[in-house]
XYZ file of C-alpha atoms in Angstrom:
415
model
C 0.000 0.000 0.000
C 2.867 2.389 0.849
C 4.534 1.663 -2.501
C 1.357 2.514 -4.398
C 0.952 5.708 -2.402
C 4.537 6.699 -3.146
C 4.089 6.116 -6.866
C 0.850 8.116 -6.808
C 2.606 10.996 -5.081
C 5.411 11.010 -7.656
C 2.866 10.964 -10.501
C 0.943 13.840 -8.974
C 4.109 15.927 -8.651
C 5.037 15.139 -12.275
C 1.597 16.121 -13.538
C 1.690 19.316 -11.517
C 5.095 20.189 -12.949
C 3.899 19.467 -16.494
C 0.785 21.625 -16.004
C 2.838 24.510 -14.639
C 5.298 24.314 -17.511
C 2.497 24.479 -20.070
C 0.106 26.834 -18.298
C 1.007 29.945 -20.297
C 0.631 28.389 -23.803
C -2.697 26.830 -22.816
C -3.917 30.131 -21.411
C -2.937 31.943 -24.594
C -4.670 29.312 -26.718
C -7.907 29.691 -24.766
C -7.788 33.476 -25.171
C -7.902 33.038 -28.944
C -10.987 30.795 -28.942
C -14.462 32.321 -29.236
C -17.404 30.201 -28.130
C -21.060 30.813 -28.975
C -24.142 28.724 -29.522
C -27.767 27.989 -28.782
C -30.051 25.542 -26.989
C -33.640 25.184 -28.213
C -36.499 23.067 -26.894
C -39.725 22.876 -28.898
C -42.952 21.032 -28.110
C -45.459 20.460 -30.942
C -49.001 19.139 -30.678
C -51.128 18.770 -33.835
C -54.607 17.238 -34.033
C -55.918 16.554 -37.560
C -59.592 15.577 -37.446
C -59.450 14.354 -41.072
C -56.636 11.851 -40.499
C -58.667 9.194 -38.708
C -58.283 7.830 -35.207
C -54.943 6.114 -35.759
C -52.825 9.118 -36.678
C -54.951 12.171 -35.922
C -52.646 13.483 -33.198
C -48.968 14.440 -33.271
C -47.242 14.862 -29.927
C -43.514 15.656 -30.124
C -40.607 16.931 -28.086
C -37.848 18.524 -30.185
C -34.312 19.450 -29.161
C -31.357 21.112 -30.859
C -28.040 22.388 -29.540
C -25.570 24.311 -31.679
C -21.998 25.036 -30.584
C -19.722 27.384 -32.541
C -15.965 27.448 -31.944
C -13.644 29.863 -33.732
C -9.920 30.200 -33.184
C -7.433 32.789 -34.415
C -4.588 30.908 -36.116
C -2.584 34.015 -37.007
C -3.188 37.587 -38.170
C -4.672 36.409 -41.472
C -6.227 33.023 -40.743
C -9.138 32.017 -38.525
C -10.545 28.518 -38.046
C -14.310 28.142 -37.594
C -16.326 25.094 -36.622
C -19.911 24.274 -35.711
C -21.222 21.211 -33.898
C -24.873 20.152 -33.815
C -26.616 17.996 -31.241
C -29.697 17.027 -33.219
C -30.253 15.009 -36.391
C -27.159 14.139 -38.398
C -26.776 15.165 -42.054
C -29.820 17.487 -41.980
C -28.673 19.253 -38.762
C -32.316 19.563 -37.729
C -34.078 19.074 -34.407
C -34.062 15.604 -32.968
C -37.634 14.557 -32.156
C -39.044 12.133 -29.625
C -42.597 10.850 -29.791
C -44.572 11.772 -26.667
C -47.864 10.127 -27.717
C -48.997 7.714 -25.019
C -50.688 5.248 -27.409
C -47.872 4.902 -29.979
C -44.899 3.617 -28.006
C -43.748 7.139 -27.268
C -40.536 7.341 -25.293
C -37.422 9.321 -24.672
C -34.583 9.083 -27.166
C -31.152 10.449 -27.902
C -29.648 12.838 -30.436
C -26.747 12.624 -32.860
C -23.635 14.762 -32.518
C -22.487 16.098 -35.881
C -19.785 18.362 -37.252
C -21.689 20.668 -39.607
C -18.942 23.217 -40.338
C -15.133 23.174 -40.296
C -13.421 25.781 -42.440
C -10.607 28.319 -42.555
C -11.210 32.007 -43.171
C -8.428 33.978 -44.895
C -8.274 37.794 -44.695
C -4.792 38.514 -46.092
C -6.268 40.409 -49.071
C -7.680 43.829 -48.050
C -11.492 44.014 -47.899
C -11.714 40.331 -48.839
C -12.540 37.147 -46.974
C -12.018 33.671 -48.421
C -13.594 30.686 -46.665
C -12.249 27.225 -47.509
C -13.648 23.953 -46.163
C -16.956 22.589 -44.883
C -19.200 25.616 -44.376
C -22.795 26.787 -44.283
C -24.328 27.674 -47.642
C -24.955 31.398 -47.161
C -27.324 32.093 -50.058
C -30.986 33.166 -50.384
C -31.729 29.613 -51.575
C -30.450 27.972 -48.403
C -30.117 28.405 -44.634
C -26.513 28.311 -43.399
C -27.272 28.506 -39.651
C -30.642 28.041 -37.979
C -31.129 27.492 -34.265
C -34.760 26.505 -35.012
C -34.376 23.912 -37.770
C -32.325 22.205 -40.450
C -29.277 23.706 -42.160
C -27.579 23.434 -45.541
C -23.807 23.039 -45.802
C -21.177 22.063 -48.348
C -17.446 21.636 -48.836
C -15.741 24.143 -51.074
C -14.569 27.742 -51.342
C -16.423 31.054 -51.020
C -14.835 34.471 -51.563
C -16.382 37.883 -50.818
C -14.870 41.306 -51.540
C -16.183 44.752 -50.643
C -15.578 47.873 -52.730
C -17.232 50.814 -50.997
C -20.995 50.145 -51.037
C -20.590 47.156 -53.390
C -19.970 43.547 -52.333
C -19.165 40.839 -54.873
C -18.647 37.150 -54.271
C -18.401 33.717 -55.835
C -18.278 30.175 -54.549
C -17.800 26.567 -55.604
C -18.787 23.459 -53.627
C -17.997 19.899 -54.711
C -20.629 18.394 -52.430
C -23.556 19.575 -50.294
C -26.322 18.143 -48.119
C -29.155 19.751 -50.127
C -30.201 16.268 -51.272
C -31.414 15.517 -47.722
C -31.681 18.853 -45.863
C -34.578 20.793 -47.303
C -37.946 20.912 -45.533
C -41.315 22.094 -46.793
C -44.370 21.052 -48.762
C -41.863 19.710 -51.299
C -38.792 18.241 -49.558
C -35.507 18.202 -51.461
C -35.186 14.531 -50.505
C -38.260 13.927 -52.713
C -36.600 15.532 -55.741
C -33.771 13.072 -56.292
C -31.005 15.680 -56.101
C -27.423 14.389 -55.965
C -25.475 15.808 -53.042
C -22.245 15.016 -54.882
C -23.082 17.321 -57.785
C -21.008 20.488 -58.020
C -22.743 23.687 -56.920
C -21.805 27.220 -58.011
C -22.884 30.580 -56.577
C -22.151 34.210 -57.429
C -23.502 37.492 -56.089
C -23.302 41.262 -56.446
C -24.848 43.406 -53.704
C -25.117 47.140 -53.219
C -25.981 49.164 -50.121
C -27.217 52.559 -51.297
C -28.375 53.717 -47.841
C -32.049 54.071 -48.737
C -32.210 50.746 -50.591
C -30.242 47.501 -50.640
C -29.957 45.663 -53.943
C -28.796 42.102 -54.488
C -28.381 39.791 -57.460
C -27.553 36.090 -57.184
C -26.775 33.176 -59.440
C -26.900 29.583 -58.211
C -26.429 26.425 -60.218
C -26.122 22.724 -59.541
C -24.457 20.396 -62.002
C -26.998 18.579 -64.217
C -29.793 19.827 -61.929
C -30.705 23.528 -62.210
C -29.658 27.107 -62.934
C -31.211 30.018 -61.058
C -31.061 33.773 -60.549
C -32.391 36.114 -57.852
C -33.065 39.860 -57.961
C -34.094 41.635 -54.760
C -34.519 45.148 -53.416
C -35.137 45.931 -49.741
C -35.524 49.214 -47.918
C -36.112 50.421 -44.384
C -37.571 53.885 -43.941
C -37.550 55.685 -40.586
C -40.796 57.651 -40.489
C -40.382 58.919 -36.938
C -38.491 58.168 -33.750
C -40.671 55.127 -33.008
C -42.016 54.361 -36.472
C -40.369 52.588 -39.394
C -41.455 50.929 -42.601
C -39.812 48.013 -44.426
C -40.261 47.153 -48.115
C -39.177 44.123 -50.142
C -39.494 43.172 -53.792
C -37.983 39.811 -54.757
C -38.026 37.780 -57.951
C -36.505 34.331 -58.419
C -36.225 32.288 -61.581
C -35.087 28.657 -61.556
C -34.794 26.363 -64.563
C -34.341 22.642 -64.118
C -31.699 21.001 -66.271
C -32.892 19.171 -69.369
C -31.150 15.983 -68.277
C -32.760 16.164 -64.839
C -36.171 16.730 -66.444
C -35.797 13.669 -68.667
C -34.894 11.527 -65.670
C -37.979 12.685 -63.719
C -40.863 11.949 -66.091
C -40.236 15.132 -68.120
C -41.087 17.440 -65.224
C -41.703 21.065 -66.230
C -38.424 22.974 -66.172
C -39.489 26.599 -65.572
C -39.983 27.751 -61.963
C -40.362 31.303 -60.652
C -41.541 33.362 -57.682
C -42.299 37.059 -57.191
C -42.963 38.550 -53.735
C -43.926 42.013 -52.566
C -43.844 42.550 -48.803
C -44.413 45.518 -46.495
C -43.790 45.509 -42.752
C -43.689 48.177 -40.108
C -43.391 49.043 -36.444
C -45.397 52.008 -35.165
C -44.883 52.620 -31.472
C -46.154 49.400 -29.842
C -47.885 48.069 -32.989
C -46.240 45.770 -35.549
C -47.735 44.680 -38.879
C -46.821 42.848 -42.089
C -48.453 42.227 -45.477
C -47.017 40.002 -48.215
C -48.207 38.662 -51.543
C -46.419 35.881 -53.419
C -47.008 34.509 -56.911
C -45.339 31.491 -58.528
C -45.016 30.501 -62.182
C -47.775 28.435 -63.791
C -45.207 25.727 -64.622
C -43.487 25.560 -61.238
C -42.739 27.273 -57.935
C -39.485 25.612 -56.864
C -37.314 28.621 -55.986
C -35.453 27.564 -52.829
C -33.751 24.517 -51.345
C -35.398 24.986 -47.946
C -38.731 26.461 -46.844
C -36.977 28.827 -44.398
C -34.792 30.400 -47.091
C -35.336 33.983 -48.288
C -36.328 32.847 -51.778
C -39.680 31.451 -50.710
C -42.614 32.543 -48.540
C -43.441 30.666 -45.343
C -46.151 30.894 -42.707
C -46.470 28.102 -40.160
C -47.760 25.218 -42.291
C -48.039 27.036 -45.621
C -45.144 27.581 -48.015
C -45.105 28.670 -51.646
C -41.959 26.687 -52.447
C -42.489 23.985 -55.049
C -46.138 24.842 -55.775
C -46.992 25.856 -59.343
C -49.376 28.739 -60.113
C -49.717 29.686 -56.434
C -51.201 32.913 -55.099
C -50.230 33.297 -51.452
C -51.418 36.134 -49.187
C -49.989 36.716 -45.700
C -50.953 39.215 -43.012
C -49.834 39.813 -39.438
C -50.860 42.343 -36.794
C -49.521 42.573 -33.276
C -48.769 44.780 -30.302
C -46.297 44.994 -27.437
C -48.143 44.235 -24.213
C -44.975 44.997 -22.251
C -41.462 45.937 -23.336
C -40.576 42.236 -23.447
C -43.989 40.715 -24.216
C -45.626 40.747 -27.656
C -48.739 39.156 -29.122
C -49.126 38.854 -32.904
C -51.949 37.316 -34.937
C -51.048 35.726 -38.291
C -53.198 34.808 -41.289
C -52.258 33.028 -44.493
C -54.150 31.789 -47.551
C -52.740 29.976 -50.592
C -54.586 28.956 -53.740
C -53.148 27.058 -56.716
C -55.174 26.114 -59.782
C -54.904 22.574 -61.053
C -52.975 21.599 -64.176
C -52.326 18.381 -66.042
C -48.690 19.386 -66.591
C -45.953 17.447 -64.794
C -45.125 20.211 -62.329
C -42.849 19.581 -59.355
C -45.749 19.423 -56.883
C -47.840 17.175 -59.161
C -44.840 14.866 -59.594
C -44.021 14.570 -55.883
C -47.608 14.485 -54.590
C -48.988 12.308 -57.392
C -51.616 14.896 -58.407
C -52.950 15.797 -61.844
C -55.260 18.714 -62.633
C -56.443 19.268 -59.042
C -56.861 22.587 -57.208
C -55.027 23.217 -53.946
C -56.332 25.500 -51.192
C -54.621 26.094 -47.855
C -55.605 28.463 -45.054
C -54.218 29.059 -41.579
C -54.671 31.438 -38.687
C -52.630 31.478 -35.492
C -51.575 33.672 -32.630
C -48.159 33.878 -31.016
C -47.265 35.231 -27.580
C -43.537 35.977 -27.360
C -41.750 36.666 -24.073
C -38.122 37.815 -23.995
C -36.981 37.249 -20.453
C -33.503 38.557 -21.266
C -31.324 39.279 -24.279
C -30.263 35.640 -24.542
C -33.428 33.841 -23.374
C -36.785 33.935 -25.149
C -39.874 31.766 -25.306
C -43.102 31.749 -27.271
C -46.492 30.103 -27.139
C -48.271 29.561 -30.462
C -51.738 28.196 -31.197
C -53.773 28.063 -34.389
C -55.710 26.176 -37.040
C -54.765 24.903 -40.507
C -57.042 23.647 -43.273
C -56.216 22.096 -46.644
C -58.515 21.156 -49.528
C -57.556 19.096 -52.571
C -59.980 19.716 -55.444
C -62.576 20.914 -52.928
C -62.210 17.905 -50.611
C -60.898 18.692 -47.135
C -58.045 16.348 -46.185
C -56.509 18.379 -43.333
C -58.447 20.160 -40.586
C -55.863 20.634 -37.896
C -55.552 22.393 -34.551
C -51.943 23.214 -33.724
C -50.063 24.147 -30.583
C -46.411 24.871 -29.868
C -44.178 25.930 -26.991
C -40.570 26.923 -27.616
C -37.725 28.026 -25.360
C -34.493 29.330 -26.912
C -31.258 30.173 -25.095
C -28.294 31.689 -26.919
C -24.791 32.252 -25.603
C-alpha cells in the first residue's frame, strides 16, 4: 500500500510540474478561442380531425443544440467550426414521440460536425472561406437554431468595394439532397449531393435601398437567378417601414427533367412585402405569386427565396397565389402578441409540375388556409420563449383532407 501511495505521489508531482510548464501556452490558446451557440427546446401538438383515429394526433418533443468554436490561427487566418446535437446530415431538431398510445418514449440525439473551415483575410477588404461551411445564399439556410441547415465543402470568396460587395463560390458536395424541408422536400426531388454547386452574387448598399443579385447552379440539376430590393424607412423616432421586392427564376436542367418523367423545367416566384413598427404596434403584409409551370425557388422552406407561414409555403407549388398578413402589439417591453393569417390557392394543371410529380396529383386545385396567434416573451437578451396556437385547413380539389388544430411551446437560449 505504501509503494502505491509513493508512486501516486510522484505521478501527482510530475503532472503538476507538467501543467505549470504548459500553463502559459494553454492560457494563450484559450484566449484566442471564441465560443457561442444555442439551446432550443420545442414542443409540438397537432390534431388533424381528417386523419382518422390512428394518426390524428402528433405529440412531439424537439431538441437542438448548436456550438460554434472559432480560433485565431494568425493575423490572417481564422478557423471556424460548428457542432450540432440534433439530427445528423440534416442538422435539424431531434424529435421524440410523446404520444402515449404509440410507443412514445425518450430518445437520444446525434452529434455532428456541420462546419469546419478556414477564413483567410490577407487580401484587403476580402474574406475567403475554404472547407466545410454553411451555404450562405438566399436559396439555403446556413445557420438556424430553429431547424435544419444546408452546408457544403468548397470555397467562397467575398470582396467589398465601398458600397458594393461581390462574391463567388464553388462546392464539390452539399447536403441539399437531404436537408430541405417544406411542402416539397428536397429529398423527394432526387437531387445528388455530390453534384457540383456554383454561386455568385453582387450586392449594393445605397443607404435608402439595398440591392442584391444572385446566381446559383447545380451540375446537371438547375440554374437560377435572384433579384431583390429591400428598404427600411424611418418615419419617426418610433415608427419605421420596411419594403421588399424579390423575384426568383429557376430552370431545371434538361437531363434532370428527362430523368424525372419530363417534369416542367421553368420555376419562378415574385414577392412584394411591407412591414412596419409604429410605437407598440407591428404589422406585415405580403403577396407571393409562382409561375404556372413551377414554384421551386429555394432549397429549404426557411430560405429567403420562398414565402413561409407556419404550415403554408409557396416553395415547389406551381401557379400559387399566397397572401400573408400579421398584426400585433407589445403588451410589455418584453412581451408581444401577434396574430397571423395566411391563404394559398393554386389552380390545377395536367402538366408534370414539381408538386404534381411529388404528390402524385394531376389537374387538381389546392387551397390552404391558416390562422394562429403567437405570444412571445423575452426574459432577457439571450433567453426567449413563445407560445403559439392556431388552425390549418387544406382542400384538394374541394375535398378537405386536413383540418388541424396546432399548438407549440418553444424556449431558446443563446450564448
